[in-house]
PDB file of C-alpha atoms in Angstrom:
ATOM      1  CA  LYS A   1      11.953  19.736  17.581  1.00 38.00           C
ATOM      2  CA  SER A   2       8.760  18.900  19.420  1.00 51.00           C
ATOM      3  CA  GLU A   3       8.046  15.259  20.121  1.00 84.00           C
ATOM      4  CA  LEU A   4       4.789  13.354  20.051  1.00 95.00           C
ATOM      5  CA  GLN A   5       2.770  13.702  23.230  1.00 95.00           C
ATOM      6  CA  LEU A   6      -0.543  12.681  24.714  1.00 96.00           C
ATOM      7  CA  ASN A   7      -3.300  15.268  24.186  1.00 96.00           C
ATOM      8  CA  TYR A   8      -1.145  17.354  21.840  1.00 96.00           C
ATOM      9  CA  TYR A   9      -4.233  19.319  20.761  1.00 97.00           C
ATOM     10  CA  SER A  10      -5.499  20.016  24.294  1.00 97.00           C
ATOM     11  CA  GLU A  11      -5.082  23.779  23.812  1.00 96.00           C
ATOM     12  CA  SER A  12      -5.121  24.291  20.025  1.00 97.00           C
ATOM     13  CA  CYS A  13      -8.172  22.082  19.360  1.00 97.00           C
ATOM     14  CA  PRO A  14      -9.384  20.463  22.590  1.00 98.00           C
ATOM     15  CA  GLN A  15     -12.292  18.665  20.881  1.00 98.00           C
ATOM     16  CA  ALA A  16     -10.110  17.135  18.112  1.00 98.00           C
ATOM     17  CA  GLU A  17      -9.982  13.571  19.406  1.00 98.00           C
ATOM     18  CA  GLU A  18     -13.696  13.571  20.224  1.00 98.00           C
ATOM     19  CA  ILE A  19     -14.526  14.841  16.712  1.00 98.00           C
ATOM     20  CA  ILE A  20     -12.496  12.024  15.148  1.00 98.00           C
ATOM     21  CA  LYS A  21     -14.154   9.436  17.388  1.00 98.00           C
ATOM     22  CA  GLU A  22     -17.650  10.745  16.527  1.00 98.00           C
ATOM     23  CA  GLU A  23     -16.960  10.765  12.778  1.00 98.00           C
ATOM     24  CA  VAL A  24     -15.349   7.311  12.824  1.00 98.00           C
ATOM     25  CA  THR A  25     -18.337   5.936  14.752  1.00 98.00           C
ATOM     26  CA  LYS A  26     -20.878   7.496  12.359  1.00 98.00           C
ATOM     27  CA  LEU A  27     -19.012   6.112   9.341  1.00 97.00           C
ATOM     28  CA  TYR A  28     -18.728   2.674  10.937  1.00 97.00           C
ATOM     29  CA  GLN A  29     -22.462   2.601  11.596  1.00 97.00           C
ATOM     30  CA  LYS A  30     -23.120   3.316   7.895  1.00 96.00           C
ATOM     31  CA  HIS A  31     -20.216   1.349   6.381  1.00 92.00           C
ATOM     32  CA  GLY A  32     -18.769  -1.208   8.811  1.00 89.00           C
ATOM     33  CA  ASN A  33     -15.786  -1.896   6.585  1.00 91.00           C
ATOM     34  CA  THR A  34     -14.411   1.629   7.131  1.00 94.00           C
ATOM     35  CA  ALA A  35     -12.990   0.444  10.462  1.00 95.00           C
ATOM     36  CA  VAL A  36     -11.010  -2.257   8.639  1.00 94.00           C
ATOM     37  CA  SER A  37      -9.832   0.342   6.110  1.00 95.00           C
ATOM     38  CA  TRP A  38      -8.428   2.579   8.870  1.00 96.00           C
ATOM     39  CA  LEU A  39      -6.505  -0.364  10.299  1.00 95.00           C
ATOM     40  CA  ARG A  40      -4.911  -1.102   6.933  1.00 93.00           C
ATOM     41  CA  LEU A  41      -4.308   2.603   6.325  1.00 95.00           C
ATOM     42  CA  ILE A  42      -2.181   3.138   9.444  1.00 97.00           C
ATOM     43  CA  PHE A  43      -0.109   0.093   8.501  1.00 95.00           C
ATOM     44  CA  HIS A  44       0.529   1.358   4.962  1.00 94.00           C
ATOM     45  CA  ASP A  45       1.241   4.889   6.159  1.00 95.00           C
ATOM     46  CA  CYS A  46       3.516   4.161   9.107  1.00 96.00           C
ATOM     47  CA  MET A  47       5.557   1.308   7.574  1.00 95.00           C
ATOM     48  CA  VAL A  48       6.784   3.520   4.712  1.00 94.00           C
ATOM     49  CA  LYS A  49       9.410   5.918   6.113  1.00 93.00           C
ATOM     50  CA  SER A  50       7.156   7.725   8.584  1.00 94.00           C
ATOM     51  CA  CYS A  51       3.644   8.138   9.992  1.00 95.00           C
ATOM     52  CA  ASP A  52       3.182  11.214   7.825  1.00 97.00           C
ATOM     53  CA  ALA A  53      -0.025  10.676   5.777  1.00 97.00           C
ATOM     54  CA  SER A  54       2.082  10.381   2.610  1.00 96.00           C
ATOM     55  CA  VAL A  55      -0.150   7.434   1.638  1.00 95.00           C
ATOM     56  CA  LEU A  56      -3.072   9.854   1.189  1.00 96.00           C
ATOM     57  CA  LEU A  57      -1.325  12.079  -1.374  1.00 95.00           C
ATOM     58  CA  ASP A  58      -2.722  11.825  -4.891  1.00 95.00           C
ATOM     59  CA  THR A  59      -0.505  11.868  -7.976  1.00 93.00           C
ATOM     60  CA  ALA A  60       0.590  15.476  -8.568  1.00 90.00           C
ATOM     61  CA  ASN A  61       3.349  17.407 -10.337  1.00 85.00           C
ATOM     62  CA  GLY A  62       4.647  14.280 -12.026  1.00 85.00           C
ATOM     63  CA  THR A  63       5.039  12.353  -8.740  1.00 88.00           C
ATOM     64  CA  ALA A  64       2.975   9.172  -8.519  1.00 91.00           C
ATOM     65  CA  SER A  65       0.834   8.461  -5.481  1.00 92.00           C
ATOM     66  CA  GLU A  66       1.723   5.607  -3.125  1.00 92.00           C
ATOM     67  CA  LYS A  67      -1.803   4.397  -3.884  1.00 90.00           C
ATOM     68  CA  THR A  68      -0.628   3.451  -7.403  1.00 87.00           C
ATOM     69  CA  SER A  69       1.735   0.781  -6.035  1.00 84.00           C
ATOM     70  CA  GLY A  70       0.708  -2.838  -6.387  1.00 81.00           C
ATOM     71  CA  ARG A  71       1.187  -3.171  -2.615  1.00 79.00           C
ATOM     72  CA  SER A  72      -1.740  -0.754  -2.177  1.00 81.00           C
ATOM     73  CA  PHE A  73      -4.122  -2.975  -4.187  1.00 79.00           C
ATOM     74  CA  GLY A  74      -7.571  -3.093  -2.613  1.00 76.00           C
ATOM     75  CA  MET A  75      -7.128  -0.103  -0.316  1.00 85.00           C
ATOM     76  CA  ARG A  76     -10.300   1.931  -0.202  1.00 82.00           C
ATOM     77  CA  ASN A  77     -12.533   4.394   1.623  1.00 87.00           C
ATOM     78  CA  PHE A  78     -10.075   7.283   1.260  1.00 90.00           C
ATOM     79  CA  LYS A  79     -13.024   9.610   0.646  1.00 92.00           C
ATOM     80  CA  TYR A  80     -14.220   9.013   4.189  1.00 94.00           C
ATOM     81  CA  ILE A  81     -10.944  10.289   5.619  1.00 94.00           C
ATOM     82  CA  ASP A  82     -11.954  13.534   3.878  1.00 95.00           C
ATOM     83  CA  THR A  83     -15.221  13.460   5.846  1.00 97.00           C
ATOM     84  CA  ILE A  84     -13.293  13.268   9.123  1.00 97.00           C
ATOM     85  CA  LYS A  85     -10.826  15.943   8.034  1.00 97.00           C
ATOM     86  CA  GLU A  86     -13.635  18.290   6.984  1.00 97.00           C
ATOM     87  CA  ALA A  87     -15.174  18.057  10.453  1.00 98.00           C
ATOM     88  CA  LEU A  88     -11.781  18.890  11.991  1.00 98.00           C
ATOM     89  CA  GLU A  89     -11.214  21.826   9.627  1.00 98.00           C
ATOM     90  CA  SER A  90     -14.648  23.184  10.442  1.00 98.00           C
ATOM     91  CA  ALA A  91     -13.894  23.185  14.162  1.00 98.00           C
ATOM     92  CA  CYS A  92     -10.181  24.061  14.083  1.00 97.00           C
ATOM     93  CA  PRO A  93      -8.836  25.242  10.701  1.00 97.00           C
ATOM     94  CA  LYS A  94      -5.267  24.226   9.778  1.00 96.00           C
ATOM     95  CA  THR A  95      -4.655  22.656  13.181  1.00 97.00           C
ATOM     96  CA  VAL A  96      -5.002  18.844  13.098  1.00 98.00           C
ATOM     97  CA  SER A  97      -2.705  16.962  10.736  1.00 97.00           C
ATOM     98  CA  CYS A  98      -3.820  14.287   8.294  1.00 98.00           C
ATOM     99  CA  ALA A  99      -1.177  12.018   9.882  1.00 98.00           C
ATOM    100  CA  ASP A 100      -2.819  12.285  13.297  1.00 98.00           C
ATOM    101  CA  THR A 101      -6.212  11.796  11.625  1.00 98.00           C
ATOM    102  CA  VAL A 102      -4.959   8.509  10.133  1.00 97.00           C
ATOM    103  CA  ALA A 103      -3.542   7.328  13.464  1.00 98.00           C
ATOM    104  CA  LEU A 104      -6.534   8.264  15.617  1.00 98.00           C
ATOM    105  CA  SER A 105      -9.060   6.924  13.079  1.00 98.00           C
ATOM    106  CA  ALA A 106      -7.269   3.569  13.278  1.00 98.00           C
ATOM    107  CA  ARG A 107      -7.263   3.724  17.079  1.00 98.00           C
ATOM    108  CA  ASP A 108     -11.007   4.371  17.228  1.00 98.00           C
ATOM    109  CA  GLY A 109     -11.784   1.893  14.460  1.00 97.00           C
ATOM    110  CA  ILE A 110      -9.951  -0.868  16.344  1.00 98.00           C
ATOM    111  CA  VAL A 111     -12.235  -0.335  19.357  1.00 98.00           C
ATOM    112  CA  LEU A 112     -15.321  -0.615  17.133  1.00 98.00           C
ATOM    113  CA  LEU A 113     -13.946  -3.931  15.831  1.00 97.00           C
ATOM    114  CA  GLY A 114     -13.786  -5.251  19.385  1.00 97.00           C
ATOM    115  CA  GLY A 115     -10.093  -4.542  19.820  1.00 97.00           C
ATOM    116  CA  PRO A 116      -8.249  -2.724  22.598  1.00 96.00           C
ATOM    117  CA  ARG A 117      -8.279   1.015  23.292  1.00 95.00           C
ATOM    118  CA  ILE A 118      -4.728   2.214  22.562  1.00 96.00           C
ATOM    119  CA  GLU A 119      -3.516   5.462  24.111  1.00 95.00           C
ATOM    120  CA  MET A 120      -1.813   7.132  21.159  1.00 96.00           C
ATOM    121  CA  LYS A 121       0.316  10.233  21.252  1.00 97.00           C
ATOM    122  CA  THR A 122      -0.258  12.996  18.703  1.00 97.00           C
ATOM    123  CA  GLY A 123       1.658  15.856  17.125  1.00 96.00           C
ATOM    124  CA  ARG A 124       2.624  14.224  13.808  1.00 96.00           C
ATOM    125  CA  MET A 125       3.080  16.557  10.846  1.00 96.00           C
ATOM    126  CA  ASP A 126       2.176  15.777   7.235  1.00 97.00           C
ATOM    127  CA  SER A 127       4.694  14.949   4.546  1.00 96.00           C
ATOM    128  CA  LYS A 128       4.909  17.278   1.546  1.00 94.00           C
ATOM    129  CA  GLU A 129       5.913  14.408  -0.740  1.00 93.00           C
ATOM    130  CA  SER A 130       4.932  10.893  -1.695  1.00 93.00           C
ATOM    131  CA  HIS A 131       7.303   7.978  -1.021  1.00 93.00           C
ATOM    132  CA  VAL A 132       6.062   5.772  -3.854  1.00 90.00           C
ATOM    133  CA  ALA A 133       9.586   4.635  -4.735  1.00 89.00           C
ATOM    134  CA  GLU A 134      10.022   3.173  -1.249  1.00 90.00           C
ATOM    135  CA  VAL A 135       6.677   1.392  -0.855  1.00 91.00           C
ATOM    136  CA  GLU A 136       7.868  -2.016  -2.062  1.00 87.00           C
ATOM    137  CA  GLU A 137      10.992  -1.706   0.051  1.00 88.00           C
ATOM    138  CA  PHE A 138       8.996  -1.310   3.281  1.00 89.00           C
ATOM    139  CA  ILE A 139       5.596  -3.005   2.834  1.00 91.00           C
ATOM    140  CA  PRO A 140       5.991  -6.803   2.966  1.00 87.00           C
ATOM    141  CA  ASN A 141       4.364  -8.807   0.205  1.00 86.00           C
ATOM    142  CA  HIS A 142       2.011 -11.648   1.114  1.00 84.00           C
ATOM    143  CA  ASN A 143       4.312 -14.056  -0.761  1.00 84.00           C
ATOM    144  CA  ASP A 144       7.525 -12.991   1.003  1.00 88.00           C
ATOM    145  CA  SER A 145       9.480 -15.396   3.180  1.00 92.00           C
ATOM    146  CA  MET A 146       8.843 -15.114   6.910  1.00 96.00           C
ATOM    147  CA  SER A 147      12.432 -14.017   7.510  1.00 96.00           C
ATOM    148  CA  LEU A 148      11.945 -11.087   5.122  1.00 95.00           C
ATOM    149  CA  VAL A 149       8.602 -10.142   6.704  1.00 96.00           C
ATOM    150  CA  LEU A 150      10.202 -10.208  10.154  1.00 97.00           C
ATOM    151  CA  SER A 151      13.114  -8.051   8.986  1.00 96.00           C
ATOM    152  CA  ARG A 152      10.731  -5.447   7.539  1.00 95.00           C
ATOM    153  CA  PHE A 153       8.913  -5.136  10.859  1.00 96.00           C
ATOM    154  CA  GLN A 154      12.200  -5.199  12.771  1.00 97.00           C
ATOM    155  CA  SER A 155      13.318  -2.170  10.737  1.00 94.00           C
ATOM    156  CA  VAL A 156      10.584  -0.117  12.446  1.00 94.00           C
ATOM    157  CA  GLY A 157      11.288  -1.560  15.888  1.00 96.00           C
ATOM    158  CA  ILE A 158       8.709  -4.361  16.028  1.00 97.00           C
ATOM    159  CA  ASP A 159       9.891  -7.723  17.368  1.00 98.00           C
ATOM    160  CA  VAL A 160       8.775 -11.238  16.359  1.00 98.00           C
ATOM    161  CA  GLU A 161       5.985 -11.353  18.946  1.00 98.00           C
ATOM    162  CA  GLY A 162       4.678  -7.966  17.783  1.00 98.00           C
ATOM    163  CA  THR A 163       4.843  -8.989  14.120  1.00 98.00           C
ATOM    164  CA  VAL A 164       2.785 -12.117  14.779  1.00 98.00           C
ATOM    165  CA  ALA A 165       0.251  -9.963  16.645  1.00 98.00           C
ATOM    166  CA  LEU A 166      -0.018  -7.325  13.893  1.00 97.00           C
ATOM    167  CA  LEU A 167      -0.632 -10.010  11.270  1.00 96.00           C
ATOM    168  CA  GLY A 168      -3.680 -10.840  13.380  1.00 96.00           C
ATOM    169  CA  ALA A 169      -5.258  -7.857  11.621  1.00 95.00           C
ATOM    170  CA  HIS A 170      -6.048 -10.483   8.960  1.00 93.00           C
ATOM    171  CA  SER A 171      -8.763 -11.528  11.423  1.00 93.00           C
ATOM    172  CA  VAL A 172     -10.988  -8.794   9.977  1.00 95.00           C
ATOM    173  CA  GLY A 173     -11.948  -7.865   6.454  1.00 88.00           C
ATOM    174  CA  ARG A 174     -11.369  -9.856   3.311  1.00 89.00           C
ATOM    175  CA  VAL A 175      -8.777 -10.604   0.632  1.00 91.00           C
ATOM    176  CA  HIS A 176      -9.205 -10.388  -3.133  1.00 91.00           C
ATOM    177  CA  CYS A 177      -8.950 -13.693  -5.016  1.00 93.00           C
ATOM    178  CA  SER A 178      -6.044 -12.398  -7.096  1.00 91.00           C
ATOM    179  CA  ASN A 179      -3.872 -12.400  -3.954  1.00 91.00           C
ATOM    180  CA  PHE A 180      -4.197 -16.117  -3.222  1.00 94.00           C
ATOM    181  CA  VAL A 181      -5.516 -17.785  -6.388  1.00 95.00           C
ATOM    182  CA  GLN A 182      -2.045 -19.207  -7.068  1.00 95.00           C
ATOM    183  CA  ARG A 183      -2.638 -21.490  -4.054  1.00 96.00           C
ATOM    184  CA  LEU A 184      -5.662 -23.032  -5.803  1.00 97.00           C
ATOM    185  CA  TYR A 185      -4.701 -23.362  -9.475  1.00 97.00           C
ATOM    186  CA  PRO A 186      -3.462 -25.302 -11.359  1.00 96.00           C
ATOM    187  CA  THR A 187      -3.154 -27.501  -8.262  1.00 96.00           C
ATOM    188  CA  VAL A 188      -4.162 -26.868  -4.678  1.00 97.00           C
ATOM    189  CA  ASP A 189      -1.339 -25.908  -2.302  1.00 97.00           C
ATOM    190  CA  PRO A 190      -0.831 -29.102  -0.229  1.00 97.00           C
ATOM    191  CA  THR A 191      -0.546 -27.033   2.963  1.00 96.00           C
ATOM    192  CA  LEU A 192      -4.152 -25.763   2.547  1.00 97.00           C
ATOM    193  CA  ASN A 193      -6.915 -27.511   4.455  1.00 97.00           C
ATOM    194  CA  PRO A 194      -8.800 -29.432   1.691  1.00 97.00           C
ATOM    195  CA  ASP A 195     -12.264 -28.335   2.868  1.00 95.00           C
ATOM    196  CA  PHE A 196     -11.136 -24.723   3.070  1.00 95.00           C
ATOM    197  CA  ALA A 197      -9.630 -25.030  -0.410  1.00 96.00           C
ATOM    198  CA  GLU A 198     -13.035 -26.127  -1.716  1.00 96.00           C
ATOM    199  CA  TYR A 199     -14.650 -23.091  -0.075  1.00 94.00           C
ATOM    200  CA  LEU A 200     -12.022 -20.858  -1.690  1.00 95.00           C
ATOM    201  CA  LYS A 201     -12.591 -22.385  -5.114  1.00 96.00           C
ATOM    202  CA  GLY A 202     -16.265 -21.540  -4.714  1.00 95.00           C
ATOM    203  CA  ARG A 203     -15.310 -17.940  -4.007  1.00 94.00           C
ATOM    204  CA  CYS A 204     -12.670 -17.869  -6.764  1.00 95.00           C
ATOM    205  CA  PRO A 205     -13.858 -20.180  -9.546  1.00 95.00           C
ATOM    206  CA  THR A 206     -11.254 -19.171 -12.149  1.00 94.00           C
ATOM    207  CA  PRO A 207      -7.445 -19.069 -12.080  1.00 95.00           C
ATOM    208  CA  GLU A 208      -7.440 -15.507 -13.440  1.00 94.00           C
ATOM    209  CA  PRO A 209      -9.816 -13.392 -11.344  1.00 92.00           C
ATOM    210  CA  ASP A 210     -10.654  -9.900 -12.524  1.00 90.00           C
ATOM    211  CA  PRO A 211      -9.028  -7.414 -10.091  1.00 86.00           C
ATOM    212  CA  LYS A 212     -11.845  -4.951 -10.749  1.00 86.00           C
ATOM    213  CA  LYS A 213     -14.590  -7.387  -9.769  1.00 87.00           C
ATOM    214  CA  VAL A 214     -15.762  -8.087  -6.241  1.00 82.00           C
ATOM    215  CA  GLU A 215     -14.150 -11.506  -5.809  1.00 89.00           C
ATOM    216  CA  TYR A 216     -13.118 -11.928  -2.201  1.00 91.00           C
ATOM    217  CA  ALA A 217     -12.804 -14.459   0.587  1.00 93.00           C
ATOM    218  CA  ARG A 218     -12.256 -14.224   4.326  1.00 88.00           C
ATOM    219  CA  THR A 219      -9.769 -16.040   6.558  1.00 81.00           C
ATOM    220  CA  ASP A 220     -12.022 -15.771   9.592  1.00 88.00           C
ATOM    221  CA  LEU A 221     -15.452 -17.181   8.774  1.00 87.00           C
ATOM    222  CA  VAL A 222     -16.573 -17.238  12.424  1.00 92.00           C
ATOM    223  CA  THR A 223     -16.102 -13.611  13.564  1.00 94.00           C
ATOM    224  CA  PRO A 224     -15.142 -11.827  10.320  1.00 93.00           C
ATOM    225  CA  MET A 225     -15.701  -8.304  11.665  1.00 94.00           C
ATOM    226  CA  VAL A 226     -14.212  -8.791  15.135  1.00 97.00           C
ATOM    227  CA  LEU A 227     -10.526  -8.275  15.861  1.00 97.00           C
ATOM    228  CA  ASP A 228      -9.848 -11.424  17.852  1.00 97.00           C
ATOM    229  CA  ASN A 229      -7.702 -14.549  17.992  1.00 98.00           C
ATOM    230  CA  MET A 230      -9.947 -16.558  15.666  1.00 97.00           C
ATOM    231  CA  TYR A 231      -7.375 -15.846  12.941  1.00 96.00           C
ATOM    232  CA  TYR A 232      -4.741 -17.891  14.796  1.00 98.00           C
ATOM    233  CA  LYS A 233      -7.144 -20.770  15.336  1.00 97.00           C
ATOM    234  CA  SER A 234      -7.919 -20.703  11.609  1.00 96.00           C
ATOM    235  CA  ILE A 235      -4.312 -20.727  10.458  1.00 97.00           C
ATOM    236  CA  LEU A 236      -3.408 -23.534  12.886  1.00 98.00           C
ATOM    237  CA  SER A 237      -6.061 -25.525  10.986  1.00 97.00           C
ATOM    238  CA  HIS A 238      -4.290 -24.470   7.741  1.00 97.00           C
ATOM    239  CA  LYS A 239      -7.151 -22.169   6.784  1.00 95.00           C
ATOM    240  CA  GLY A 240      -5.098 -19.084   5.979  1.00 94.00           C
ATOM    241  CA  LEU A 241      -5.699 -17.285   2.695  1.00 93.00           C
ATOM    242  CA  LEU A 242      -2.196 -15.994   2.112  1.00 93.00           C
ATOM    243  CA  LEU A 243       1.159 -17.728   2.035  1.00 94.00           C
ATOM    244  CA  VAL A 244       2.310 -15.473   4.873  1.00 94.00           C
ATOM    245  CA  ASP A 245      -0.532 -16.848   7.021  1.00 95.00           C
ATOM    246  CA  GLU A 246       0.678 -20.403   6.452  1.00 96.00           C
ATOM    247  CA  GLU A 247       4.285 -19.356   7.066  1.00 96.00           C
ATOM    248  CA  LEU A 248       3.385 -17.975  10.503  1.00 97.00           C
ATOM    249  CA  VAL A 249       2.370 -21.514  11.462  1.00 97.00           C
ATOM    250  CA  SER A 250       5.207 -23.406   9.785  1.00 97.00           C
ATOM    251  CA  ASP A 251       8.104 -21.133  10.783  1.00 97.00           C
ATOM    252  CA  PRO A 252       9.655 -22.239  14.105  1.00 98.00           C
ATOM    253  CA  THR A 253      10.401 -18.606  15.016  1.00 98.00           C
ATOM    254  CA  THR A 254       6.768 -17.510  14.855  1.00 98.00           C
ATOM    255  CA  ASN A 255       4.829 -20.725  15.591  1.00 98.00           C
ATOM    256  CA  PRO A 256       5.093 -20.538  19.429  1.00 98.00           C
ATOM    257  CA  PHE A 257       3.492 -17.085  19.393  1.00 98.00           C
ATOM    258  CA  VAL A 258       0.739 -18.276  17.028  1.00 98.00           C
ATOM    259  CA  GLU A 259      -0.046 -21.122  19.446  1.00 98.00           C
ATOM    260  CA  LYS A 260      -0.075 -18.779  22.432  1.00 98.00           C
ATOM    261  CA  MET A 261      -2.311 -16.205  20.717  1.00 98.00           C
ATOM    262  CA  ALA A 262      -4.729 -18.921  19.580  1.00 98.00           C
ATOM    263  CA  ASP A 263      -5.021 -20.001  23.221  1.00 98.00           C
ATOM    264  CA  ASP A 264      -5.389 -16.560  24.794  1.00 98.00           C
ATOM    265  CA  ASN A 265      -7.327 -13.697  23.191  1.00 98.00           C
ATOM    266  CA  GLY A 266      -6.308 -11.257  25.937  1.00 98.00           C
ATOM    267  CA  TYR A 267      -2.637 -11.962  25.290  1.00 98.00           C
ATOM    268  CA  PHE A 268      -3.151 -11.407  21.554  1.00 98.00           C
ATOM    269  CA  LEU A 269      -4.912  -8.071  22.105  1.00 98.00           C
ATOM    270  CA  ASP A 270      -2.210  -6.904  24.549  1.00 98.00           C
ATOM    271  CA  GLN A 271       0.555  -7.710  22.057  1.00 98.00           C
ATOM    272  CA  PHE A 272      -1.418  -6.174  19.193  1.00 98.00           C
ATOM    273  CA  ALA A 273      -1.830  -2.923  21.145  1.00 98.00           C
ATOM    274  CA  ARG A 274       1.852  -2.863  22.079  1.00 98.00           C
ATOM    275  CA  ALA A 275       3.012  -3.422  18.490  1.00 98.00           C
ATOM    276  CA  LEU A 276       0.558  -0.966  16.938  1.00 98.00           C
ATOM    277  CA  LEU A 277       1.699   1.727  19.367  1.00 97.00           C
ATOM    278  CA  ILE A 278       5.305   1.211  18.242  1.00 96.00           C
ATOM    279  CA  LEU A 279       4.200   1.345  14.604  1.00 97.00           C
ATOM    280  CA  SER A 280       2.174   4.534  15.201  1.00 97.00           C
ATOM    281  CA  GLU A 281       5.280   6.312  16.487  1.00 96.00           C
ATOM    282  CA  ASN A 282       7.573   5.320  13.621  1.00 95.00           C
ATOM    283  CA  ASN A 283       9.810   8.242  12.690  1.00 93.00           C
ATOM    284  CA  PRO A 284       7.148  10.984  12.862  1.00 94.00           C
ATOM    285  CA  LEU A 285       7.681  14.364  11.255  1.00 93.00           C
ATOM    286  CA  THR A 286       7.414  17.001  13.950  1.00 84.00           C
ATOM    287  CA  GLY A 287       7.828  20.764  14.170  1.00 79.00           C
ATOM    288  CA  ASP A 288       8.920  22.303  10.873  1.00 84.00           C
ATOM    289  CA  GLN A 289       9.774  18.953   9.225  1.00 88.00           C
ATOM    290  CA  GLY A 290       6.272  18.795   7.757  1.00 94.00           C
ATOM    291  CA  GLU A 291       3.060  20.766   7.482  1.00 96.00           C
ATOM    292  CA  ILE A 292      -0.635  20.593   8.370  1.00 97.00           C
ATOM    293  CA  ARG A 293      -2.302  19.808   5.055  1.00 96.00           C
ATOM    294  CA  LYS A 294      -5.662  21.486   4.506  1.00 95.00           C
ATOM    295  CA  ASP A 295      -6.591  18.834   1.921  1.00 96.00           C
ATOM    296  CA  CYS A 296      -5.172  15.418   2.785  1.00 96.00           C
ATOM    297  CA  HIS A 297      -4.763  14.552  -0.921  1.00 96.00           C
ATOM    298  CA  TYR A 298      -2.380  17.408  -1.799  1.00 95.00           C
ATOM    299  CA  ALA A 299       0.528  19.265  -0.242  1.00 95.00           C
ATOM    300  CA  ASN A 300      -0.327  22.856   0.637  1.00 94.00           C
ATOM    301  CA  ARG A 301       0.322  25.446  -2.066  1.00 86.00           C
ATOM    302  CA  ASP A 302       2.068  28.206  -0.193  1.00 65.00           C
TER     303      ASP A 302
END
């Protein structure tokens, strides 16, 4: 079987990576949050069995989409992946996989968020099936113990240092109230910074927020759309939204890396790039193991 390689499309579609970069940049300029969406998308795709764009498949033929899982709550902007894919299909029909589109969109989105440029290999094929049954087995929950979170990342080859770095993705974007409201009501979690808890109560005034309403808060109030080490400074002040954020600080296995990343943004970005590269190469489908989907939402009908 063929393996992933740099510039996989150099002959079949030499402009592929440039097309993705152009489309990602245009979308970011119109809707800044798309860059955050691509970062979450690569995580949800690559953690579950393979970097194979299975997360993009819609429910079909009685098989539920991975997007229907509770772990996928709040994921959005899928329609803009279609925009990128359409540009690729126009230039090079049936050539560039949805899986590579997911990976390279994340790579280019990270740069727009102020993060590092990561040299990613390509050549992933697309899955013909959804892995909805495995989503909860592979995607950690924000309420899981740190040992369980670490074991999930370890299962795809990411060490403790890399796990702490990848959770730094919480530096950008926002979290729906329903994911942390249990830390505010009926009583405030004693590990939460009291001033931050008051801010959160202002954002989430009821103990039962409506998941369909726009009720969000951010961990990083200083540079909310920049991928940087502000997240670690926030959680060291006990200003993390999620239990997993607080656990990073309190767990003796992860705390030294939190301290180091809070002190050194360059170190954080280096470790983030290293860990994301490992994640992006998790168990890819290559050769005849998959296909190049024409429409990222459905397996080809052939």
